[in-house]
mmCIF file of C-alpha atoms and ligand atoms in Angstrom:
data_model
loop_
_atom_site.group_PDB
_atom_site.id
_atom_site.type_symbol
_atom_site.label_atom_id
_atom_site.label_comp_id
_atom_site.label_asym_id
_atom_site.label_seq_id
_atom_site.Cartn_x
_atom_site.Cartn_y
_atom_site.Cartn_z
ATOM 1 C CA MET K 112 -11.581 -2.321 -16.367
ATOM 2 C CA THR K 113 -8.676 -4.671 -15.651
ATOM 3 C CA ALA K 114 -5.112 -3.580 -14.973
ATOM 4 C CA ALA K 115 -4.051 -5.235 -18.233
ATOM 5 C CA ALA K 116 -6.626 -3.273 -20.185
ATOM 6 C CA ARG K 117 -5.186 -0.062 -18.759
ATOM 7 C CA GLY K 118 -1.759 -0.738 -20.278
ATOM 8 C CA PRO K 119 -1.956 1.571 -23.298
ATOM 9 C CA GLU K 120 -3.348 4.446 -21.198
ATOM 10 C CA ARG K 121 -0.485 4.017 -18.788
ATOM 11 C CA ALA K 122 2.016 4.177 -21.639
ATOM 12 C CA ALA K 123 0.384 7.345 -22.943
ATOM 13 C CA THR K 124 0.715 9.103 -19.576
ATOM 14 C CA SER K 125 4.403 8.345 -19.190
ATOM 15 C CA THR K 126 5.360 11.551 -21.024
ATOM 16 C CA LYS K 127 5.989 14.251 -18.435
ATOM 17 C CA PRO K 128 3.022 16.651 -18.305
ATOM 18 C CA PRO K 129 3.738 20.370 -18.648
ATOM 19 C CA ALA K 130 4.543 22.018 -15.304
ATOM 20 C CA ALA K 131 1.149 23.748 -15.209
ATOM 21 C CA GLU K 132 -0.601 20.355 -15.227
ATOM 22 C CA ARG K 133 1.618 18.602 -12.716
ATOM 23 C CA TRP K 134 0.090 17.697 -9.362
ATOM 24 C CA THR K 135 2.052 19.939 -7.035
ATOM 25 C CA ALA K 136 1.538 19.748 -3.270
ATOM 26 C CA ALA K 137 -0.248 23.127 -3.457
ATOM 27 C CA ARG K 138 -2.717 21.893 -6.090
ATOM 28 C CA ILE K 139 -3.382 18.715 -4.117
ATOM 29 C CA GLU K 140 -3.844 20.667 -0.888
ATOM 30 C CA ALA K 141 -6.465 22.720 -2.746
ATOM 31 C CA LEU K 142 -8.311 19.426 -3.427
ATOM 32 C CA PHE K 143 -8.216 18.603 0.296
ATOM 33 C CA ASP K 144 -9.641 22.079 0.989
ATOM 34 C CA LEU K 145 -12.739 21.497 -1.176
ATOM 35 C CA PRO K 146 -16.104 21.000 0.529
ATOM 36 C CA PHE K 147 -16.368 17.279 1.327
ATOM 37 C CA ALA K 148 -19.229 16.600 -1.095
ATOM 38 C CA ASP K 149 -17.446 18.394 -3.969
ATOM 39 C CA LEU K 150 -14.255 16.420 -3.350
ATOM 40 C CA LEU K 151 -16.100 13.097 -3.267
ATOM 41 C CA PHE K 152 -18.094 13.957 -6.387
ATOM 42 C CA ARG K 153 -14.889 14.690 -8.308
ATOM 43 C CA ALA K 154 -13.268 11.510 -7.041
ATOM 44 C CA GLN K 155 -16.322 9.432 -8.083
ATOM 45 C CA GLN K 156 -16.297 10.966 -11.560
ATOM 46 C CA VAL K 157 -12.607 10.145 -12.040
ATOM 47 C CA HIS K 158 -13.067 6.678 -10.562
ATOM 48 C CA ARG K 159 -15.909 5.800 -12.938
ATOM 49 C CA GLN K 160 -13.929 6.919 -15.978
ATOM 50 C CA HIS K 161 -11.336 4.222 -15.314
ATOM 51 C CA PHE K 162 -12.829 1.489 -13.134
ATOM 52 C CA ASP K 163 -15.956 -0.428 -12.266
ATOM 53 C CA ALA K 164 -16.936 1.519 -9.126
ATOM 54 C CA ASN K 165 -18.478 -1.593 -7.538
ATOM 55 C CA ALA K 166 -15.512 -3.953 -7.870
ATOM 56 C CA ILE K 167 -12.796 -4.268 -5.234
ATOM 57 C CA GLN K 168 -9.510 -6.156 -5.506
ATOM 58 C CA ARG K 169 -8.513 -8.233 -2.454
ATOM 59 C CA SER K 170 -4.991 -9.163 -1.333
ATOM 60 C CA THR K 171 -4.084 -11.302 1.651
ATOM 61 C CA LEU K 172 -0.955 -10.514 3.658
ATOM 62 C CA LEU K 173 1.412 -12.900 5.409
ATOM 63 C CA SER K 174 4.456 -11.987 7.459
ATOM 64 C CA VAL K 175 7.056 -14.549 6.375
ATOM 65 C CA LYS K 176 9.728 -13.132 8.664
ATOM 66 C CA THR K 177 8.574 -11.121 11.660
ATOM 67 C CA GLY K 178 10.453 -8.665 13.894
ATOM 68 C CA GLY K 179 14.062 -7.904 14.710
ATOM 69 C CA CYS K 180 14.451 -5.286 11.963
ATOM 70 C CA SER K 181 17.522 -3.012 12.107
ATOM 71 C CA GLU K 182 15.517 0.073 11.014
ATOM 72 C CA ASP K 183 13.873 2.585 13.357
ATOM 73 C CA CYS K 184 10.618 3.437 11.522
ATOM 74 C CA GLY K 185 8.596 5.162 14.254
ATOM 75 C CA TYR K 186 5.309 3.431 13.420
ATOM 76 C CA CYS K 187 6.587 -0.120 13.180
ATOM 77 C CA SER K 188 6.181 -2.901 15.720
ATOM 78 C CA GLN K 189 8.898 -4.916 13.977
ATOM 79 C CA SER K 190 11.854 -2.640 14.643
ATOM 80 C CA ALA K 191 14.429 -4.264 16.956
ATOM 81 C CA ARG K 192 14.803 -0.830 18.581
ATOM 82 C CA HIS K 193 11.275 -0.470 19.899
ATOM 83 C CA GLY K 194 9.030 -3.130 18.456
ATOM 84 C CA GLU K 195 7.027 -5.516 20.566
ATOM 85 C CA ALA K 196 6.297 -7.916 17.725
ATOM 86 C CA GLY K 197 8.947 -10.372 18.893
ATOM 87 C CA ARG K 198 11.283 -12.171 16.526
ATOM 88 C CA GLU K 199 10.410 -15.196 14.476
ATOM 89 C CA LYS K 200 12.517 -17.125 12.004
ATOM 90 C CA MET K 201 11.545 -17.255 8.362
ATOM 91 C CA LEU K 202 8.544 -19.455 7.559
ATOM 92 C CA ASP K 203 9.000 -22.626 5.504
ATOM 93 C CA VAL K 204 7.751 -22.663 1.934
ATOM 94 C CA SER K 205 5.153 -25.283 2.941
ATOM 95 C CA GLU K 206 3.688 -22.977 5.620
ATOM 96 C CA VAL K 207 3.472 -20.131 3.104
ATOM 97 C CA VAL K 208 1.792 -22.332 0.501
ATOM 98 C CA ALA K 209 -0.805 -23.485 3.043
ATOM 99 C CA ALA K 210 -1.619 -19.859 3.970
ATOM 100 C CA ALA K 211 -1.788 -18.838 0.303
ATOM 101 C CA GLN K 212 -4.126 -21.711 -0.549
ATOM 102 C CA ALA K 213 -6.391 -20.730 2.364
ATOM 103 C CA ALA K 214 -6.405 -17.106 1.146
ATOM 104 C CA LYS K 215 -7.311 -18.249 -2.372
ATOM 105 C CA ASP K 216 -10.104 -20.435 -1.020
ATOM 106 C CA LYS K 217 -11.520 -17.388 0.799
ATOM 107 C CA GLY K 218 -11.494 -15.343 -2.425
ATOM 108 C CA ALA K 219 -8.228 -13.356 -2.430
ATOM 109 C CA SER K 220 -6.716 -12.732 -5.872
ATOM 110 C CA ARG K 221 -3.259 -11.672 -4.675
ATOM 111 C CA PHE K 222 -0.987 -12.919 -1.908
ATOM 112 C CA CYS K 223 1.513 -10.495 -0.386
ATOM 113 C CA MET K 224 4.479 -11.699 1.664
ATOM 114 C CA GLY K 225 6.261 -9.299 3.999
ATOM 115 C CA ALA K 226 9.613 -9.537 5.755
ATOM 116 C CA ALA K 227 11.021 -7.263 8.458
ATOM 117 C CA TRP K 228 14.327 -6.509 6.836
ATOM 118 C CA LYS K 229 16.237 -3.403 5.878
ATOM 119 C CA GLY K 230 16.755 -5.496 2.767
ATOM 120 C CA PRO K 231 17.183 -9.190 1.964
ATOM 121 C CA LYS K 232 20.527 -11.010 1.982
ATOM 122 C CA ASP K 233 21.048 -13.051 -1.193
ATOM 123 C CA LYS K 234 20.422 -16.295 0.729
ATOM 124 C CA ASP K 235 17.106 -14.910 2.081
ATOM 125 C CA LEU K 236 16.131 -13.759 -1.361
ATOM 126 C CA ASP K 237 16.564 -17.261 -2.790
ATOM 127 C CA GLN K 238 14.155 -18.580 -0.168
ATOM 128 C CA VAL K 239 11.598 -15.843 -0.889
ATOM 129 C CA ALA K 240 11.955 -16.588 -4.617
ATOM 130 C CA GLU K 241 10.944 -20.192 -3.839
ATOM 131 C CA MET K 242 7.870 -18.889 -1.995
ATOM 132 C CA VAL K 243 6.928 -16.631 -4.907
ATOM 133 C CA LYS K 244 7.250 -19.512 -7.349
ATOM 134 C CA ALA K 245 5.069 -21.773 -5.209
ATOM 135 C CA VAL K 246 2.364 -19.132 -4.602
ATOM 136 C CA LYS K 247 2.286 -18.211 -8.286
ATOM 137 C CA GLY K 248 1.852 -21.907 -8.991
ATOM 138 C CA LEU K 249 -1.437 -21.813 -7.063
ATOM 139 C CA GLY K 250 -2.782 -19.315 -9.589
ATOM 140 C CA LEU K 251 -2.538 -16.259 -7.331
ATOM 141 C CA GLU K 252 -0.939 -12.929 -8.161
ATOM 142 C CA THR K 253 2.177 -12.433 -6.070
ATOM 143 C CA CYS K 254 3.516 -9.469 -4.125
ATOM 144 C CA VAL K 255 6.413 -9.129 -1.698
ATOM 145 C CA THR K 256 7.679 -6.369 0.570
ATOM 146 C CA LEU K 257 11.230 -7.062 1.695
ATOM 147 C CA GLY K 258 12.827 -3.637 2.151
ATOM 148 C CA MET K 259 15.596 -2.219 -0.015
ATOM 149 C CA LEU K 260 16.901 -4.259 -2.939
ATOM 150 C CA LYS K 261 20.458 -4.567 -4.220
ATOM 151 C CA ASP K 262 21.366 -4.795 -7.913
ATOM 152 C CA GLY K 263 20.158 -8.044 -9.474
ATOM 153 C CA GLN K 264 17.673 -8.957 -6.720
ATOM 154 C CA ALA K 265 14.592 -7.553 -8.469
ATOM 155 C CA GLU K 266 15.427 -9.596 -11.578
ATOM 156 C CA LYS K 267 15.639 -12.789 -9.475
ATOM 157 C CA LEU K 268 12.185 -12.072 -8.033
ATOM 158 C CA ARG K 269 10.780 -11.328 -11.475
ATOM 159 C CA ASP K 270 12.155 -14.607 -12.795
ATOM 160 C CA ALA K 271 10.458 -16.431 -9.902
ATOM 161 C CA GLY K 272 7.106 -15.011 -11.046
ATOM 162 C CA LEU K 273 6.718 -11.883 -8.910
ATOM 163 C CA ASP K 274 3.935 -9.554 -10.077
ATOM 164 C CA TYR K 275 4.177 -6.663 -7.547
ATOM 165 C CA TYR K 276 6.774 -5.252 -5.174
ATOM 166 C CA ASN K 277 5.484 -3.122 -2.280
ATOM 167 C CA HIS K 278 7.818 -0.374 -1.119
ATOM 168 C CA ASN K 279 6.180 2.720 0.363
ATOM 169 C CA LEU K 280 7.355 6.325 0.393
ATOM 170 C CA ASP K 281 5.529 6.343 3.736
ATOM 171 C CA THR K 282 5.302 10.116 4.223
ATOM 172 C CA ALA K 283 6.179 13.505 2.757
ATOM 173 C CA PRO K 284 9.872 14.118 2.037
ATOM 174 C CA GLU K 285 9.891 17.017 4.518
ATOM 175 C CA PHE K 286 8.433 14.818 7.306
ATOM 176 C CA TYR K 287 10.434 11.646 6.599
ATOM 177 C CA GLY K 288 13.272 12.474 9.007
ATOM 178 C CA GLU K 289 10.776 12.952 11.847
ATOM 179 C CA VAL K 290 9.706 9.315 11.555
ATOM 180 C CA ILE K 291 12.745 7.368 10.274
ATOM 181 C CA SER K 292 16.447 8.073 10.754
ATOM 182 C CA THR K 293 18.157 4.854 9.612
ATOM 183 C CA HIS K 294 17.527 5.322 5.891
ATOM 184 C CA SER K 295 16.402 8.117 3.608
ATOM 185 C CA GLN K 296 13.495 8.489 1.252
ATOM 186 C CA ALA K 297 16.044 8.662 -1.594
ATOM 187 C CA ASP K 298 16.947 5.042 -0.709
ATOM 188 C CA ARG K 299 13.263 4.132 -1.131
ATOM 189 C CA PHE K 300 13.145 5.727 -4.605
ATOM 190 C CA ASP K 301 16.254 3.791 -5.564
ATOM 191 C CA THR K 302 14.547 0.450 -4.831
ATOM 192 C CA ILE K 303 11.350 1.539 -6.612
ATOM 193 C CA ASP K 304 13.443 2.323 -9.710
ATOM 194 C CA LYS K 305 15.091 -1.115 -9.551
ATOM 195 C CA VAL K 306 11.685 -2.801 -9.304
ATOM 196 C CA ARG K 307 10.274 -0.876 -12.248
ATOM 197 C CA GLU K 308 13.352 -1.458 -14.393
ATOM 198 C CA ALA K 309 13.030 -5.210 -13.778
ATOM 199 C CA GLY K 310 9.485 -5.064 -15.159
ATOM 200 C CA ILE K 311 7.730 -5.741 -11.837
ATOM 201 C CA LYS K 312 4.605 -3.719 -11.012
ATOM 202 C CA VAL K 313 5.082 -1.082 -8.327
ATOM 203 C CA CYS K 314 2.928 -0.957 -5.185
ATOM 204 C CA CYS K 315 3.824 2.246 -3.369
ATOM 205 C CA GLY K 316 1.944 4.453 -0.944
ATOM 206 C CA GLY K 317 2.210 5.719 2.586
ATOM 207 C CA ILE K 318 0.803 6.213 6.060
ATOM 208 C CA VAL K 319 -1.325 9.056 7.344
ATOM 209 C CA GLY K 320 -2.162 9.933 10.946
ATOM 210 C CA MET K 321 1.448 10.207 12.138
ATOM 211 C CA GLY K 322 1.036 13.847 13.232
ATOM 212 C CA GLU K 323 1.805 15.236 9.763
ATOM 213 C CA THR K 324 0.062 18.331 8.438
ATOM 214 C CA ARG K 325 -2.529 18.351 5.640
ATOM 215 C CA ARG K 326 0.155 19.948 3.474
ATOM 216 C CA ALA K 327 2.434 16.967 4.196
ATOM 217 C CA ARG K 328 -0.323 14.536 3.175
ATOM 218 C CA ALA K 329 -0.681 16.492 -0.068
ATOM 219 C CA SER K 330 3.086 16.457 -0.503
ATOM 220 C CA LEU K 331 3.222 12.643 -0.131
ATOM 221 C CA LEU K 332 0.547 12.319 -2.830
ATOM 222 C CA ALA K 333 2.449 14.770 -5.059
ATOM 223 C CA GLU K 334 5.520 12.508 -4.844
ATOM 224 C CA LEU K 335 3.462 9.438 -5.712
ATOM 225 C CA ALA K 336 1.492 11.071 -8.535
ATOM 226 C CA GLY K 337 4.722 12.583 -9.899
ATOM 227 C CA MET K 338 6.313 9.175 -10.481
ATOM 228 C CA GLU K 339 6.615 8.303 -14.143
ATOM 229 C CA PRO K 340 4.373 6.428 -14.349
ATOM 230 C CA PRO K 341 2.526 6.582 -10.995
ATOM 231 C CA PRO K 342 2.496 3.321 -8.978
ATOM 232 C CA ASP K 343 0.173 0.573 -10.240
ATOM 233 C CA SER K 344 -1.135 0.174 -6.709
ATOM 234 C CA VAL K 345 -1.203 2.860 -3.984
ATOM 235 C CA PRO K 346 -1.749 1.658 -0.406
ATOM 236 C CA ILE K 347 -3.069 4.384 1.884
ATOM 237 C CA ASN K 348 -2.466 3.179 5.428
ATOM 238 C CA GLU K 349 -3.946 4.834 8.486
ATOM 239 C CA LEU K 350 -1.470 4.584 11.340
ATOM 240 C CA VAL K 351 -2.230 1.643 13.613
ATOM 241 C CA PRO K 352 -0.683 2.901 16.861
ATOM 242 C CA MET K 353 1.362 -0.096 17.942
ATOM 243 C CA PRO K 354 2.344 -0.437 21.626
ATOM 244 C CA GLY K 355 5.988 0.369 22.331
ATOM 245 C CA THR K 356 6.519 2.393 19.147
ATOM 246 C CA PRO K 357 7.377 6.107 19.240
ATOM 247 C CA LEU K 358 4.019 6.794 17.564
ATOM 248 C CA GLU K 359 1.859 4.747 19.915
ATOM 249 C CA ASN K 360 0.222 7.916 21.283
ATOM 250 C CA ALA K 361 -0.125 9.828 18.011
ATOM 251 C CA PRO K 362 -3.414 11.773 18.039
ATOM 252 C CA PRO K 363 -6.014 10.053 15.852
ATOM 253 C CA LEU K 364 -6.741 11.562 12.451
ATOM 254 C CA ASP K 365 -10.203 12.984 11.739
ATOM 255 C CA PRO K 366 -11.882 10.130 9.805
ATOM 256 C CA PHE K 367 -13.089 12.567 7.120
ATOM 257 C CA GLU K 368 -9.486 13.649 6.593
ATOM 258 C CA PHE K 369 -8.643 10.019 5.866
ATOM 259 C CA VAL K 370 -11.473 9.872 3.308
ATOM 260 C CA ARG K 371 -10.191 13.121 1.774
ATOM 261 C CA THR K 372 -6.740 11.518 1.417
ATOM 262 C CA ILE K 373 -8.262 8.574 -0.468
ATOM 263 C CA ALA K 374 -10.236 10.947 -2.719
ATOM 264 C CA ALA K 375 -7.161 13.058 -3.471
ATOM 265 C CA ALA K 376 -5.178 9.888 -4.279
ATOM 266 C CA ARG K 377 -7.941 8.773 -6.671
ATOM 267 C CA ILE K 378 -8.096 12.158 -8.460
ATOM 268 C CA THR K 379 -4.324 12.506 -8.803
ATOM 269 C CA MET K 380 -3.678 8.860 -9.804
ATOM 270 C CA PRO K 381 -6.776 8.039 -11.878
ATOM 271 C CA THR K 382 -5.635 4.683 -13.278
ATOM 272 C CA SER K 383 -3.920 3.284 -10.165
ATOM 273 C CA PHE K 384 -5.569 0.895 -7.759
ATOM 274 C CA VAL K 385 -5.979 2.823 -4.479
ATOM 275 C CA ARG K 386 -5.836 0.467 -1.525
ATOM 276 C CA LEU K 387 -7.713 1.123 1.702
ATOM 277 C CA SER K 388 -4.953 -0.488 3.774
ATOM 278 C CA ALA K 389 -3.963 -0.595 7.448
ATOM 279 C CA GLY K 390 -6.412 0.788 10.002
ATOM 280 C CA ARG K 391 -9.557 -0.802 8.559
ATOM 281 C CA GLN K 392 -10.215 -2.848 11.697
ATOM 282 C CA GLU K 393 -10.648 0.398 13.622
ATOM 283 C CA MET K 394 -13.119 1.766 11.013
ATOM 284 C CA ASN K 395 -16.848 1.189 11.043
ATOM 285 C CA ASP K 396 -18.687 0.018 7.927
ATOM 286 C CA GLU K 397 -19.968 3.522 7.172
ATOM 287 C CA LEU K 398 -16.460 4.978 7.079
ATOM 288 C CA GLN K 399 -15.235 2.173 4.831
ATOM 289 C CA ALA K 400 -18.194 2.805 2.507
ATOM 290 C CA LEU K 401 -17.145 6.459 2.269
ATOM 291 C CA CYS K 402 -13.613 5.335 1.372
ATOM 292 C CA PHE K 403 -14.996 3.178 -1.466
ATOM 293 C CA LEU K 404 -17.103 6.137 -2.590
ATOM 294 C CA ALA K 405 -13.927 8.253 -2.562
ATOM 295 C CA GLY K 406 -12.314 5.816 -5.014
ATOM 296 C CA ALA K 407 -10.612 3.123 -2.955
ATOM 297 C CA ASN K 408 -10.826 -0.106 -4.954
ATOM 298 C CA SER K 409 -8.585 -2.537 -3.168
ATOM 299 C CA ILE K 410 -8.249 -3.888 0.397
ATOM 300 C CA PHE K 411 -6.220 -6.270 2.519
ATOM 301 C CA TYR K 412 -8.387 -9.289 3.154
ATOM 302 C CA GLY K 413 -7.895 -11.723 6.031
ATOM 303 C CA ASP K 414 -7.862 -11.334 9.797
ATOM 304 C CA LYS K 415 -4.250 -10.175 10.082
ATOM 305 C CA LEU K 416 -2.050 -7.589 8.382
ATOM 306 C CA LEU K 417 1.602 -8.276 9.273
ATOM 307 C CA THR K 418 1.411 -8.026 13.066
ATOM 308 C CA ALA K 419 -1.752 -5.919 13.500
ATOM 309 C CA GLY K 420 -5.356 -7.043 13.171
ATOM 310 C CA ASN K 421 -7.614 -6.646 10.141
ATOM 311 C CA PRO K 422 -11.375 -7.298 9.837
ATOM 312 C CA GLU K 423 -12.308 -10.971 9.620
ATOM 313 C CA ALA K 424 -13.170 -12.233 6.145
ATOM 314 C CA ALA K 425 -16.783 -12.841 7.219
ATOM 315 C CA ARG K 426 -17.201 -9.182 8.177
ATOM 316 C CA ASP K 427 -15.837 -8.094 4.794
ATOM 317 C CA GLU K 428 -18.112 -10.550 2.989
ATOM 318 C CA ALA K 429 -21.086 -9.051 4.825
ATOM 319 C CA LEU K 430 -19.962 -5.510 3.980
ATOM 320 C CA PHE K 431 -19.535 -6.395 0.288
ATOM 321 C CA GLU K 432 -23.022 -7.876 0.323
ATOM 322 C CA ARG K 433 -24.562 -4.800 2.004
ATOM 323 C CA LEU K 434 -22.869 -2.439 -0.450
ATOM 324 C CA GLY K 435 -23.361 -4.550 -3.577
ATOM 325 C CA LEU K 436 -19.621 -4.827 -4.136
ATOM 326 C CA SER K 437 -17.973 -7.632 -6.058
ATOM 327 C CA ALA K 438 -14.443 -8.996 -5.743
ATOM 328 C CA ILE K 439 -11.897 -8.606 -8.553
HETATM 329 N N1 SAM R 937 10.534 -3.828 5.794
HETATM 330 C C1 SAM R 937 9.823 -3.548 4.625
HETATM 331 C C2 SAM R 937 9.649 -2.079 4.366
HETATM 332 O O1 SAM R 937 9.849 -1.283 5.261
HETATM 333 O O2 SAM R 937 9.329 -1.740 3.234
HETATM 334 C C3 SAM R 937 8.481 -4.240 4.528
HETATM 335 C C4 SAM R 937 7.551 -4.291 5.712
HETATM 336 S S1 SAM R 937 6.880 -2.732 6.277
HETATM 337 C C5 SAM R 937 6.045 -3.309 7.708
HETATM 338 C C6 SAM R 937 5.611 -2.345 5.084
HETATM 339 C C7 SAM R 937 4.807 -1.086 5.290
HETATM 340 O O3 SAM R 937 3.828 -1.283 6.283
HETATM 341 C C8 SAM R 937 5.523 0.165 5.744
HETATM 342 O O4 SAM R 937 6.188 0.813 4.701
HETATM 343 C C9 SAM R 937 4.384 1.002 6.282
HETATM 344 O O5 SAM R 937 3.847 1.821 5.267
HETATM 345 C C10 SAM R 937 3.358 -0.034 6.716
HETATM 346 N N2 SAM R 937 3.196 -0.044 8.174
HETATM 347 C C11 SAM R 937 4.031 -0.595 9.065
HETATM 348 N N3 SAM R 937 3.572 -0.428 10.329
HETATM 349 C C12 SAM R 937 2.421 0.266 10.237
HETATM 350 C C13 SAM R 937 1.485 0.755 11.208
HETATM 351 N N4 SAM R 937 1.664 0.593 12.500
HETATM 352 N N5 SAM R 937 0.401 1.414 10.759
HETATM 353 C C14 SAM R 937 0.211 1.593 9.431
HETATM 354 N N6 SAM R 937 1.062 1.158 8.479
HETATM 355 C C15 SAM R 937 2.161 0.503 8.865
HETATM 356 C C1 DTB R 938 1.214 -1.642 3.123
HETATM 357 O O1 DTB R 938 1.263 -0.504 2.604
HETATM 358 N N1 DTB R 938 0.524 -1.935 4.213
HETATM 359 C C2 DTB R 938 0.730 -3.321 4.575
HETATM 360 C C3 DTB R 938 1.554 -3.861 3.388
HETATM 361 N N2 DTB R 938 1.845 -2.698 2.646
HETATM 362 C C4 DTB R 938 2.729 -4.685 3.636
HETATM 363 C C5 DTB R 938 1.329 -3.489 5.919
HETATM 364 C C6 DTB R 938 0.540 -2.813 7.012
HETATM 365 C C7 DTB R 938 1.186 -3.114 8.317
HETATM 366 C C8 DTB R 938 0.342 -2.687 9.475
HETATM 367 C C9 DTB R 938 0.989 -2.942 10.787
HETATM 368 C C10 DTB R 938 1.298 -4.372 11.093
HETATM 369 O O2 DTB R 938 0.585 -5.298 10.704
HETATM 370 O O3 DTB R 938 2.313 -4.568 11.797
HETATM 371 FE FE1 SF4 R 939 11.870 -2.553 9.329
HETATM 372 FE FE2 SF4 R 939 10.073 -2.163 7.393
HETATM 373 FE FE3 SF4 R 939 9.363 -1.983 9.996
HETATM 374 FE FE4 SF4 R 939 10.904 -0.093 8.927
HETATM 375 S S1 SF4 R 939 8.793 -0.590 8.335
HETATM 376 S S2 SF4 R 939 11.230 -1.110 10.921
HETATM 377 S S3 SF4 R 939 12.135 -1.280 7.477
HETATM 378 S S4 SF4 R 939 10.049 -3.812 8.947
#
């Protein structure tokens, strides 16, 4: 089923459910605690009620402005405080268009442009709006992730043809301060509200594997599922431990715990696209297949994320072929 076809269902779920039905962190943690096969079976059932279980949406990422960010997010290679990503000036519109055309030719349906900013200055925003317009003109869906937005900026992006804005909650509210000190999660909600009010679709998820507890993973999902409505797209990133960052030595997450997180996201946000996001390059094909079985139905496609690696398109093509998956 397409996102457009899900519109009326989404409208129907926007009324706040009674407290007993709300996905609290405790209820979501109880999902995580299920035997693995039971959890995956439930996730598959929910997935098949709302989506074609063999169809995966593919977005290609491009960093249009890399490094030198004022924020101190402990996982990020682009922070000026610890990042080793280096600093690059903003790409020209022509460079972005060439990358977007190449992504389209390889079979991506959406092109996502990221910038390492706390938030864009108005002058920067005008340049990104030009990029959005040009990429949209190629017939691709558009997404940007630019940090926090000021009043009026979301509307400018919408008018340029922006379909999605990515802005993650990143982790549980109670763990946020352990990872980021230069802004609060309340600031993140504020930008998400601005995006939604401008009529742009919301892409919002988080990162797991940063040393958080299972309860904190459940708590992140409770925040996401509790949005009214939940995000249209929910990226679940596994921490890519980037050299030089405070989290470079974070202990790796049990791979089955990652699959459980995907399954719990699918069950608690039945009509959202759940994106198997960062960390895929470190996963074998079998683990990725389990993630698809758990209800992931979207990936980043192309050999680079923003600064970290991602599987090459040819490897993904081969995996799709082996699993009988088709691209949306
Ligand atoms: N500056 C903007 C912001 O913070 O929203 C946009 C770029 S930021 C790199 C986008 C998202 O990438 C972050 O919110 C985080 O979820 C994810 N991310 C960044 N570094 C990561 C890493 N090392 N591993 C996994 N996810 C990461
Ligand atoms: C998201 O949730 N994950 C993407 C996208 N949104 C912008 C970014 C992942 C970044 C991984 C680390 C890097 O490439 O630097
Ligand atoms: Fe800056 Fe975004 Fe990286 Fe945080 S995640 S340091 S805001 S680029």
